[in-house]
Short mmCIF file of C-alpha atoms (C1' of nucleotides) in Angstrom, two decimals:
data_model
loop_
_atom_site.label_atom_id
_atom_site.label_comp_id
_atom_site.label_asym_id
_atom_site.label_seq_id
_atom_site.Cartn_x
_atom_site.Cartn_y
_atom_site.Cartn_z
CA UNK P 1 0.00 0.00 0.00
CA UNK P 2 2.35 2.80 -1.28
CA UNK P 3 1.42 6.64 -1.65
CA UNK P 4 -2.67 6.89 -1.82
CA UNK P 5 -3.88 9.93 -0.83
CA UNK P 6 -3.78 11.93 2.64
CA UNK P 7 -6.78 12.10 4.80
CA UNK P 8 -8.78 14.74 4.61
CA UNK P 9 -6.63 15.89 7.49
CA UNK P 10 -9.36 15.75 10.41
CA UNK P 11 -12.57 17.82 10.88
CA UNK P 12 -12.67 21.46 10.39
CA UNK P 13 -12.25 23.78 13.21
CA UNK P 14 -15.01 25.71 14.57
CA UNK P 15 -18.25 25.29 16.46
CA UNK P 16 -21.42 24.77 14.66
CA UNK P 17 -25.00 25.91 15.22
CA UNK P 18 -26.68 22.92 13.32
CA UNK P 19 -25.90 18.96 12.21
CA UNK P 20 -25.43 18.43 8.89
CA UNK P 21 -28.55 15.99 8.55
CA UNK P 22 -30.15 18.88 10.07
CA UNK P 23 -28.96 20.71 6.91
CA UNK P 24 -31.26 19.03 4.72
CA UNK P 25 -33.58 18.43 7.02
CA UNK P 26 -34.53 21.74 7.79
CA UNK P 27 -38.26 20.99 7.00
CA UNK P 28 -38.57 17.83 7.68
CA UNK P 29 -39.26 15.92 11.15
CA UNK P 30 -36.12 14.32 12.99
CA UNK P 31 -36.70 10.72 14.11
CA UNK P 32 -36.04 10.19 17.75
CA UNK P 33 -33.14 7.92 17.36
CA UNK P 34 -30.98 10.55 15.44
CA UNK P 35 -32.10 13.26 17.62
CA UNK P 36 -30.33 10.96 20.48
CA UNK P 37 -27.17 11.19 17.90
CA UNK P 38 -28.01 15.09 17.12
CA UNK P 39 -27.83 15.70 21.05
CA UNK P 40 -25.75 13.33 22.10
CA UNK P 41 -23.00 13.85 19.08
CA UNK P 42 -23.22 17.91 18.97
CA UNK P 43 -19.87 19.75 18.35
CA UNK P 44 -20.83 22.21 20.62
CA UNK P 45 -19.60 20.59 23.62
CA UNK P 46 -17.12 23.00 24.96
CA UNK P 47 -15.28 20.10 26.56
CA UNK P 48 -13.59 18.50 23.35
CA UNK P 49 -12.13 20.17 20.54
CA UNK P 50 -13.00 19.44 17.24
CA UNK P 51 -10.44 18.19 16.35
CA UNK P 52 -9.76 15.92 19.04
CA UNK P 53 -13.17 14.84 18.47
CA UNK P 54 -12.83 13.76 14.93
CA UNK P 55 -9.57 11.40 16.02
CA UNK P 56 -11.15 9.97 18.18
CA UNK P 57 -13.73 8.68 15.84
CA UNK P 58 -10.92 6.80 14.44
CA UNK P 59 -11.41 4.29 17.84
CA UNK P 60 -13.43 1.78 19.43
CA UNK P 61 -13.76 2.53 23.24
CA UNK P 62 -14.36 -1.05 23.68
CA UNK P 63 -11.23 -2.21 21.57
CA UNK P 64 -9.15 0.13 23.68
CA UNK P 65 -10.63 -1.29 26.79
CA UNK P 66 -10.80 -5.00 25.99
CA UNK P 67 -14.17 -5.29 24.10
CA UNK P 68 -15.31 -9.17 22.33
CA UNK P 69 -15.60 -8.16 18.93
CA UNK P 70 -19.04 -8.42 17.75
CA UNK P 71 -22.24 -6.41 18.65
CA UNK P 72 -19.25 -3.72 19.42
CA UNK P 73 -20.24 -0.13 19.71
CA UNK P 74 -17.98 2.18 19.88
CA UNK P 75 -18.61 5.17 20.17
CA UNK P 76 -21.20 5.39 22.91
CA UNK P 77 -21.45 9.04 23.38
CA UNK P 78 -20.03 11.24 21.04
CA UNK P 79 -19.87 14.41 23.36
CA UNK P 80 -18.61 12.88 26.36
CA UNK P 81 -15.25 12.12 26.65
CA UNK P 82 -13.58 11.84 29.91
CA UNK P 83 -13.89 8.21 29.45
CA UNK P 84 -10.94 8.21 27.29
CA UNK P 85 -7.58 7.76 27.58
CA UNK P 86 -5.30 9.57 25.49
CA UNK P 87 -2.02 7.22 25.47
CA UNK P 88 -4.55 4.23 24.71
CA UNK P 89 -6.12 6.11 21.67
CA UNK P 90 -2.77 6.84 19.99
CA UNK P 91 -1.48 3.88 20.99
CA UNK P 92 -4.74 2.60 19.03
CA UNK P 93 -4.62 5.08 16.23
CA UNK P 94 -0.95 4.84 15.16
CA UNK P 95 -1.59 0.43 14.22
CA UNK P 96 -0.57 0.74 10.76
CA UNK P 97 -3.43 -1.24 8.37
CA UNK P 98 -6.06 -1.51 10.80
CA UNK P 99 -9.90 -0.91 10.00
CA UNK P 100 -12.67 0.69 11.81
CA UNK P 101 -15.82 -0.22 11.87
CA UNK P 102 -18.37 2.46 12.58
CA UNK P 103 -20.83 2.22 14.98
CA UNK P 104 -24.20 1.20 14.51
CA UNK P 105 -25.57 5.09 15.55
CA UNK P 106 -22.90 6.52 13.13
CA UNK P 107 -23.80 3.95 10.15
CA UNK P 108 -27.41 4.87 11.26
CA UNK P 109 -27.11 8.55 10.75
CA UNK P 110 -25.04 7.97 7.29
CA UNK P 111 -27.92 6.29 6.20
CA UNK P 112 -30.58 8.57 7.21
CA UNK P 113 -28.25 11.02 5.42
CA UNK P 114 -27.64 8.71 2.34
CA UNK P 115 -31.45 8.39 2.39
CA UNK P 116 -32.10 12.30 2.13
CA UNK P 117 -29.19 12.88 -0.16
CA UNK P 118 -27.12 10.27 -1.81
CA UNK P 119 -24.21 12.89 -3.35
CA UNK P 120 -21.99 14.79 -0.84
CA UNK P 121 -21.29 18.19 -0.72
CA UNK P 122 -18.11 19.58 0.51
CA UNK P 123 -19.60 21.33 3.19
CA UNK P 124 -22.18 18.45 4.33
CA UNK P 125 -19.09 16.04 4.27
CA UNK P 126 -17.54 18.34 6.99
CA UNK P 127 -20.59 18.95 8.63
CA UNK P 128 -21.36 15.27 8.90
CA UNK P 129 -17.64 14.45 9.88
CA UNK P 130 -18.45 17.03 12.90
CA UNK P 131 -21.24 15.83 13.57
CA UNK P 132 -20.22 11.70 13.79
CA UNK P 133 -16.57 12.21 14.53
CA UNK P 134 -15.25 10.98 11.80
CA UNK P 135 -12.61 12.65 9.30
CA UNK P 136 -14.18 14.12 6.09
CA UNK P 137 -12.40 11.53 4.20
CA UNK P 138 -14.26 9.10 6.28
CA UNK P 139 -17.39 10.06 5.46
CA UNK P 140 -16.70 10.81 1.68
CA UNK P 141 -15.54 6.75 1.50
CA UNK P 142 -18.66 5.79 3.05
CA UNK P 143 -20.89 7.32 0.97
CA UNK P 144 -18.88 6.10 -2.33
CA UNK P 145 -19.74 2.55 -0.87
CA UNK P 146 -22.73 3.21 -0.32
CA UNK P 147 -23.35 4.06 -3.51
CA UNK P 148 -22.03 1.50 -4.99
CA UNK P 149 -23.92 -0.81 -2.69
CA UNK P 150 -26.76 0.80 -3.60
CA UNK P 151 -26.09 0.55 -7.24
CA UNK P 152 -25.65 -3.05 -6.94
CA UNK P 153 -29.05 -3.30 -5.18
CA UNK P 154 -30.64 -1.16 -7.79
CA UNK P 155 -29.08 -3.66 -10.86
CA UNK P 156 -30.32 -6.82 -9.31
CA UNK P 157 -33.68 -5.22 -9.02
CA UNK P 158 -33.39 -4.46 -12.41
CA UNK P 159 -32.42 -7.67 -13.49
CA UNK P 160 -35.24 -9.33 -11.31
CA UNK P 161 -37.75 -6.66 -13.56
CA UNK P 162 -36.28 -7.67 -16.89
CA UNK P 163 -36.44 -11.37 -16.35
CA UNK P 164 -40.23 -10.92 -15.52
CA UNK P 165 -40.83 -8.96 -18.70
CA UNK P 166 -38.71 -11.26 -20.31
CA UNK P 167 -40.60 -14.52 -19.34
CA UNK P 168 -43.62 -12.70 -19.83
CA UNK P 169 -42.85 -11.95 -23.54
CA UNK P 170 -41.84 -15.83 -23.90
CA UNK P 171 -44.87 -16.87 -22.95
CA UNK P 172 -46.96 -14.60 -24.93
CA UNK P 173 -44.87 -15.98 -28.20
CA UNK P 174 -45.44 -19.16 -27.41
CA UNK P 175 -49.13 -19.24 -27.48
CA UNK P 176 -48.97 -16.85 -30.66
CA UNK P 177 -46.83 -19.31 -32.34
CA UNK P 178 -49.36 -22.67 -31.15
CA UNK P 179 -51.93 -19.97 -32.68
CA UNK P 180 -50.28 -19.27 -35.88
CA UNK P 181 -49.55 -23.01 -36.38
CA UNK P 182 -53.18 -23.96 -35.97
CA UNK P 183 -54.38 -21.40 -38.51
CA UNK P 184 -51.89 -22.40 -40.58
CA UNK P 185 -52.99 -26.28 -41.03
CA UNK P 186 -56.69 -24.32 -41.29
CA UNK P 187 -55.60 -22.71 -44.53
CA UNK P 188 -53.59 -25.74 -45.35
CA UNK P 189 -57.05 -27.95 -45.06
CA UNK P 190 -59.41 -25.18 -47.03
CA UNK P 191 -56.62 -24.61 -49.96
CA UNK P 192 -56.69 -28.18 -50.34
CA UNK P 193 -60.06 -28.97 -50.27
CA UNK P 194 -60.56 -25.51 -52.88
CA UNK P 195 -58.18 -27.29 -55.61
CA UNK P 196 -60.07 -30.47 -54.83
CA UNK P 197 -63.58 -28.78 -55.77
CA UNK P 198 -62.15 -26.57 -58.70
CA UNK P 199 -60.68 -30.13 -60.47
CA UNK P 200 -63.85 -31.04 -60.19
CA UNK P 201 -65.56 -28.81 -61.50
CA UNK P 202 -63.32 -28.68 -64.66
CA UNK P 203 -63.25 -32.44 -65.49
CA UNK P 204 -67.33 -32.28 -64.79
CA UNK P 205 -66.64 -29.49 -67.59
CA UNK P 206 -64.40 -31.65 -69.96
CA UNK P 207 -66.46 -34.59 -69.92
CA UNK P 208 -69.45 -32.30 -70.78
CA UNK P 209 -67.83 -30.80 -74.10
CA UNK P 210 -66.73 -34.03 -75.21
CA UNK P 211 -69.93 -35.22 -75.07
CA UNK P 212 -71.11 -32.56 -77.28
CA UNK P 213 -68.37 -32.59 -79.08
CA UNK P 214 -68.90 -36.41 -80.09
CA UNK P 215 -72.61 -36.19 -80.33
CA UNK P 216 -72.88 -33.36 -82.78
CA UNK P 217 -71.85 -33.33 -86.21
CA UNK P 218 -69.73 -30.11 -87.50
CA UNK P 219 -71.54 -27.05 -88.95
CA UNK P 220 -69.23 -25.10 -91.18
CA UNK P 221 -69.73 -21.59 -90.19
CA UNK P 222 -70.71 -18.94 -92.73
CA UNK P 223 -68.14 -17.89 -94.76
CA UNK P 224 -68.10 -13.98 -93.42
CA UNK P 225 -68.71 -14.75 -89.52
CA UNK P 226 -66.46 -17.33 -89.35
CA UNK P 227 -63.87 -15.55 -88.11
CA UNK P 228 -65.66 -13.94 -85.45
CA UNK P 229 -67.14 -16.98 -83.93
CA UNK P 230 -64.08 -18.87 -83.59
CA UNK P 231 -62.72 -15.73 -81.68
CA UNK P 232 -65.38 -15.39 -79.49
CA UNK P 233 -65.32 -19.33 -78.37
CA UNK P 234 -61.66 -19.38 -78.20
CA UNK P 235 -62.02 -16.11 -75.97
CA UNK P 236 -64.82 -17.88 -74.20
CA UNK P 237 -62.52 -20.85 -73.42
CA UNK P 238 -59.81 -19.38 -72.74
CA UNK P 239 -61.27 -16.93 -70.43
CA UNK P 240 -62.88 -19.83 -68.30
CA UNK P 241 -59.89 -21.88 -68.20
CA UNK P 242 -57.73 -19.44 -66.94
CA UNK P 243 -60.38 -18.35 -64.04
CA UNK P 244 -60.19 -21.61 -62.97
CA UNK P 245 -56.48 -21.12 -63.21
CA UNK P 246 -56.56 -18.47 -61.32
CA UNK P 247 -56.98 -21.21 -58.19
CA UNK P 248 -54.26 -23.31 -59.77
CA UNK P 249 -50.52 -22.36 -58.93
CA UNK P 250 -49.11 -24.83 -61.48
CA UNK P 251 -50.84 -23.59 -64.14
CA UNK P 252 -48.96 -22.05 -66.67
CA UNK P 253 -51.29 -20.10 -67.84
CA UNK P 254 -51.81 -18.63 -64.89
CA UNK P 255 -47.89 -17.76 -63.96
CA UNK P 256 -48.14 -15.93 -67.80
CA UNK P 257 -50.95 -13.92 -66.66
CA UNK P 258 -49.31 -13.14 -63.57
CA UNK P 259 -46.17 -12.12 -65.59
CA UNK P 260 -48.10 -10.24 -68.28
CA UNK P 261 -50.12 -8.33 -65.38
CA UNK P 262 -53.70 -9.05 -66.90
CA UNK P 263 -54.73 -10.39 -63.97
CA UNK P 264 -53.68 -9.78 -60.50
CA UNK P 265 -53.57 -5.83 -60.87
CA UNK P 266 -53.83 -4.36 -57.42
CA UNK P 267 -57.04 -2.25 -57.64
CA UNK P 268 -58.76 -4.17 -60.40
CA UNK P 269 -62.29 -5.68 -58.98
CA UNK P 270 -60.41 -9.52 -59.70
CA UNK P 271 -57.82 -8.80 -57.76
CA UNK P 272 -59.03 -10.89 -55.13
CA UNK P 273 -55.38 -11.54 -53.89
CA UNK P 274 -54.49 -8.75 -51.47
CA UNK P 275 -52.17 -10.60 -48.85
CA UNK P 276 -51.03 -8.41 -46.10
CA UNK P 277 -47.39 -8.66 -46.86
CA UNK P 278 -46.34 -6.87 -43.56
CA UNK P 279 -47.45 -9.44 -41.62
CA UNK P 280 -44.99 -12.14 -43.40
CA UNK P 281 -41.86 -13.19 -42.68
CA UNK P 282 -39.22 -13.53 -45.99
CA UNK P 283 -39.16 -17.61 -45.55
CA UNK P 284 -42.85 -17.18 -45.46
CA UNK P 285 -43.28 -15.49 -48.59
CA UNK P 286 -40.30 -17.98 -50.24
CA UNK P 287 -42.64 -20.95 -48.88
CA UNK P 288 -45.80 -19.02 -50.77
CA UNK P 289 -47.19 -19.97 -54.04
CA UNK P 290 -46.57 -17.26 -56.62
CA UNK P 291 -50.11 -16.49 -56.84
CA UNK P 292 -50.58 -14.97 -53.46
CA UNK P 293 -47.22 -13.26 -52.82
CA UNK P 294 -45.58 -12.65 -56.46
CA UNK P 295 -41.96 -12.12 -56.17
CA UNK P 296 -40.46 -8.80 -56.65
CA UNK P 297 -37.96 -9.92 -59.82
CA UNK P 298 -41.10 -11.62 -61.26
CA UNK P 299 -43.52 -8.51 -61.03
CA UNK P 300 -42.83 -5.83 -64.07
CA UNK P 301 -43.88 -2.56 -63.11
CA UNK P 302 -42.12 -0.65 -66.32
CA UNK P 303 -45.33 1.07 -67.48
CA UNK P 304 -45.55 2.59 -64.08
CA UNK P 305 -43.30 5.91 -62.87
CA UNK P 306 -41.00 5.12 -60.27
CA UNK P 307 -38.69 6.86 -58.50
CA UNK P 308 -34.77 6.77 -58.08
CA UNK P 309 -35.58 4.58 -54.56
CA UNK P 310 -38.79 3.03 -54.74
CA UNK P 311 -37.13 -0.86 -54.90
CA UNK P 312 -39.20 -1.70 -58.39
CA UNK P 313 -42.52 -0.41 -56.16
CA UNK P 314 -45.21 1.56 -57.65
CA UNK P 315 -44.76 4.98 -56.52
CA UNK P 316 -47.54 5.47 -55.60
CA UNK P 317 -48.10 2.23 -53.25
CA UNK P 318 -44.95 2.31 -51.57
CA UNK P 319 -44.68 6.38 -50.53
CA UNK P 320 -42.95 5.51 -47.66
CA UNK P 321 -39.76 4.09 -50.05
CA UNK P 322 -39.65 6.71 -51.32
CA UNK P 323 -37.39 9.17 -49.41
CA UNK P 324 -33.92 9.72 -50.44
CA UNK P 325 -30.84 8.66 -48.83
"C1'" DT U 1 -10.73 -23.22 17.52
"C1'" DT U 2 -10.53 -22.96 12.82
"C1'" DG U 3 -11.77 -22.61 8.12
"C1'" DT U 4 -14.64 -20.19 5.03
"C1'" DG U 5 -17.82 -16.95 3.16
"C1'" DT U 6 -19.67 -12.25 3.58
"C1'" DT U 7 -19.55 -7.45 4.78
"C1'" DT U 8 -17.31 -3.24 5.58
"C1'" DT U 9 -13.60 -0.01 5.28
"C1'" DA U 10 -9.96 1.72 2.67
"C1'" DT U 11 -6.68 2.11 -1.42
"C1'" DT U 12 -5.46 2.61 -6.20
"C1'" DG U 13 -5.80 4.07 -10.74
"C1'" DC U 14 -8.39 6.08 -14.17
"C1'" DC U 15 -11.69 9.45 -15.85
"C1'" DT U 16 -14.39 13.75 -16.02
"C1'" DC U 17 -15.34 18.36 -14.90
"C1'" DC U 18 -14.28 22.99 -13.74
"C1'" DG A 1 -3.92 20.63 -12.63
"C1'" DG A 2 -6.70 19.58 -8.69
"C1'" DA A 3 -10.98 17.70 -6.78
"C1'" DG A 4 -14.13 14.30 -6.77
"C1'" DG A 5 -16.47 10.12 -8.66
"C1'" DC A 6 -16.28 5.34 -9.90
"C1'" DA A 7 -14.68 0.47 -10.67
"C1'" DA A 8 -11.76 -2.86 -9.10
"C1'" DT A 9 -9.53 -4.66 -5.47
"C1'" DA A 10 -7.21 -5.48 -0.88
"C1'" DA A 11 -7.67 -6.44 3.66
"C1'" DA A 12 -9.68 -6.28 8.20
"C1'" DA A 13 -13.78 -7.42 10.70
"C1'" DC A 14 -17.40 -10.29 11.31
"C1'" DA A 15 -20.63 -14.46 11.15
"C1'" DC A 16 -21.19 -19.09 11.37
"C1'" DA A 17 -20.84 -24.00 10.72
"C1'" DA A 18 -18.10 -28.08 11.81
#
DNA sequence: TTGTGTTTTATTGCCTCC
DNA sequence: GGAGGCAATAAAACACAA
């Protein structure tokens, strides 16, 4: 233990007309056990210096005198002292490396004071050395201690909060994610069971041309219409194959249609497509069929303006892309 | 009595502020 | 540059079981 820093070098002279507690406790009401220290550990006795005093803080009566160690107390009264002797205090004093516990009224009135005010002031670290007998330096070490026990305290409670919020959170995932599942294996059921109906629905279809097909004999059309009634069935077929396409991911009718952007235009009355992409995750949307969540390399939005920034968004859907970096 | 763990007091070195 | 705060740490004091 070499160099370190000098003691505060004892309590400053002078009487005083109040404690330091008393400093910040102008307003408030003393409790009874630290007006026994107030009284009983005043400055003012004209007996003792202050200097004296504040030295002889650095003791334990009871050490001097042959106390047992624990449930010590040592300073007893603080304004007293003809019970000491002088050669035993120095004697005392001058052991090189030995600590000091503080008495329980002197930890007692540190806390009360710790309590009010947990930073020291120059001037309350003198008055409080006054007032307890202790050397300012004394005081000042306490209080760093005590902060730092206190700030020890304070992260454990901390801790204890977080791990509550924390457990709570888990929990609430958990039963969001048993939700989630469940509606998933819903959709999984209904999508299935929708292809089902719609295959049946087109072979019921098939089966019902062919029939027609095989039963009636060809009829050349006239020579002038011909042209337009050949359209207008192969429109007609087309158009009902590909609505029933619509509900058929390996169509490839469909994924042309999707490329071309006939048929899944956001805002058109058929768009009947609208997932809510916030609320997927990107292995989500990977695990997706086309139809519902088109990929943003597959969608061609060229005939739209966009900006420098938009990602290949519409403009005008995606304002909030839009800002420049 | 002794070994061991905890608490308290004090030191050291670094950092920030005035 | 000095004062004061803080983190890390040392070491004495204390508690307690074996």
């Amino acid at each position: 233990m070499a160099g370190g820093r000098i003691f505060g070098g004892g309590a400053a002279g002078g009487s005083s007309s109040s404690s330091s507690l008393g400093l910040l406790l102008q307003n408030n009401k003393r409790t009874e056990p630290l007006d026994s220290l107030f009284l009983s550990g005043s400055c003012n006795s004209s007996s003792s210096s202050p200097s004296f005093f504040a030295s002889r803080s650095m003791m334990s009566f009871e050490d001097v005198h042959g106390g047992n160690g624990s449930n010590k107390t040592y300073f007893r009264s603080f304004g007293g002292g003809d019970d000491i002797v002088d050669d035993d205090f120095d004697e005392y004093f001058q052991q090189p490396g030995k600590k000091r516990r503080l008495s329980v009224e002197q930890v007692q009135f540190l806390e009360k004071s710790f309590e009010v005010e947990n930073k020291l002031e120059p001037e309350r670290k003198v008055q409080l050395a006054k007032d307890l007998g202790l050397q300012p330096r004394q005081v000042a070490i306490w209080f760093q201690n005590r902060r730092a026990r206190w700030k020890t305290k304070q992260l454990e409670k901390d801790y204890d909060v977080l791990q509550a919020t924390h457990n709570t959170l888990k929990d609430d995932y958990e039963s969001l994610r048993k939700e989630t599942d469940k509606l998933k294996a819903e959709v999984h059921v209904l999508s299935e069971k929708l292809q089902e109906r719609e295959k049946e629905k087109e072979n019921l279809e098939l089966s019902e041309n062919s029939n027609k097909l095989s039963q009636e004999p060809p009829e050349k059309p006239i020579a002038d219409s011909e042209g337009e009634v050949s359209k207008v069935s192969a429109v007609e077929d087309i158009s009902s194959s590909v609505k029933s396409d619509i509900f058929d991911s390996d169509s490839p009718r469909f994924n042309e249609a999707v490329h071309s952007n006939s048929l899944l235009e956001p805002g058109d009355s058929s768009y009947v497509f609208e997932a809510d992409q916030s609320d997927l995750s990107q292995d989500e949307e990977d695990n997706l069929p086309s139809y519902i969540f088109p990929k943003l390399e597959d969608v061609d939005y060229s005939d739209k303006p966009t900006s420098s920034c938009n990602f290949g968004f519409p403009v005008e859907d995606h304002a909030f892309w839009s800002w420049s970096y």
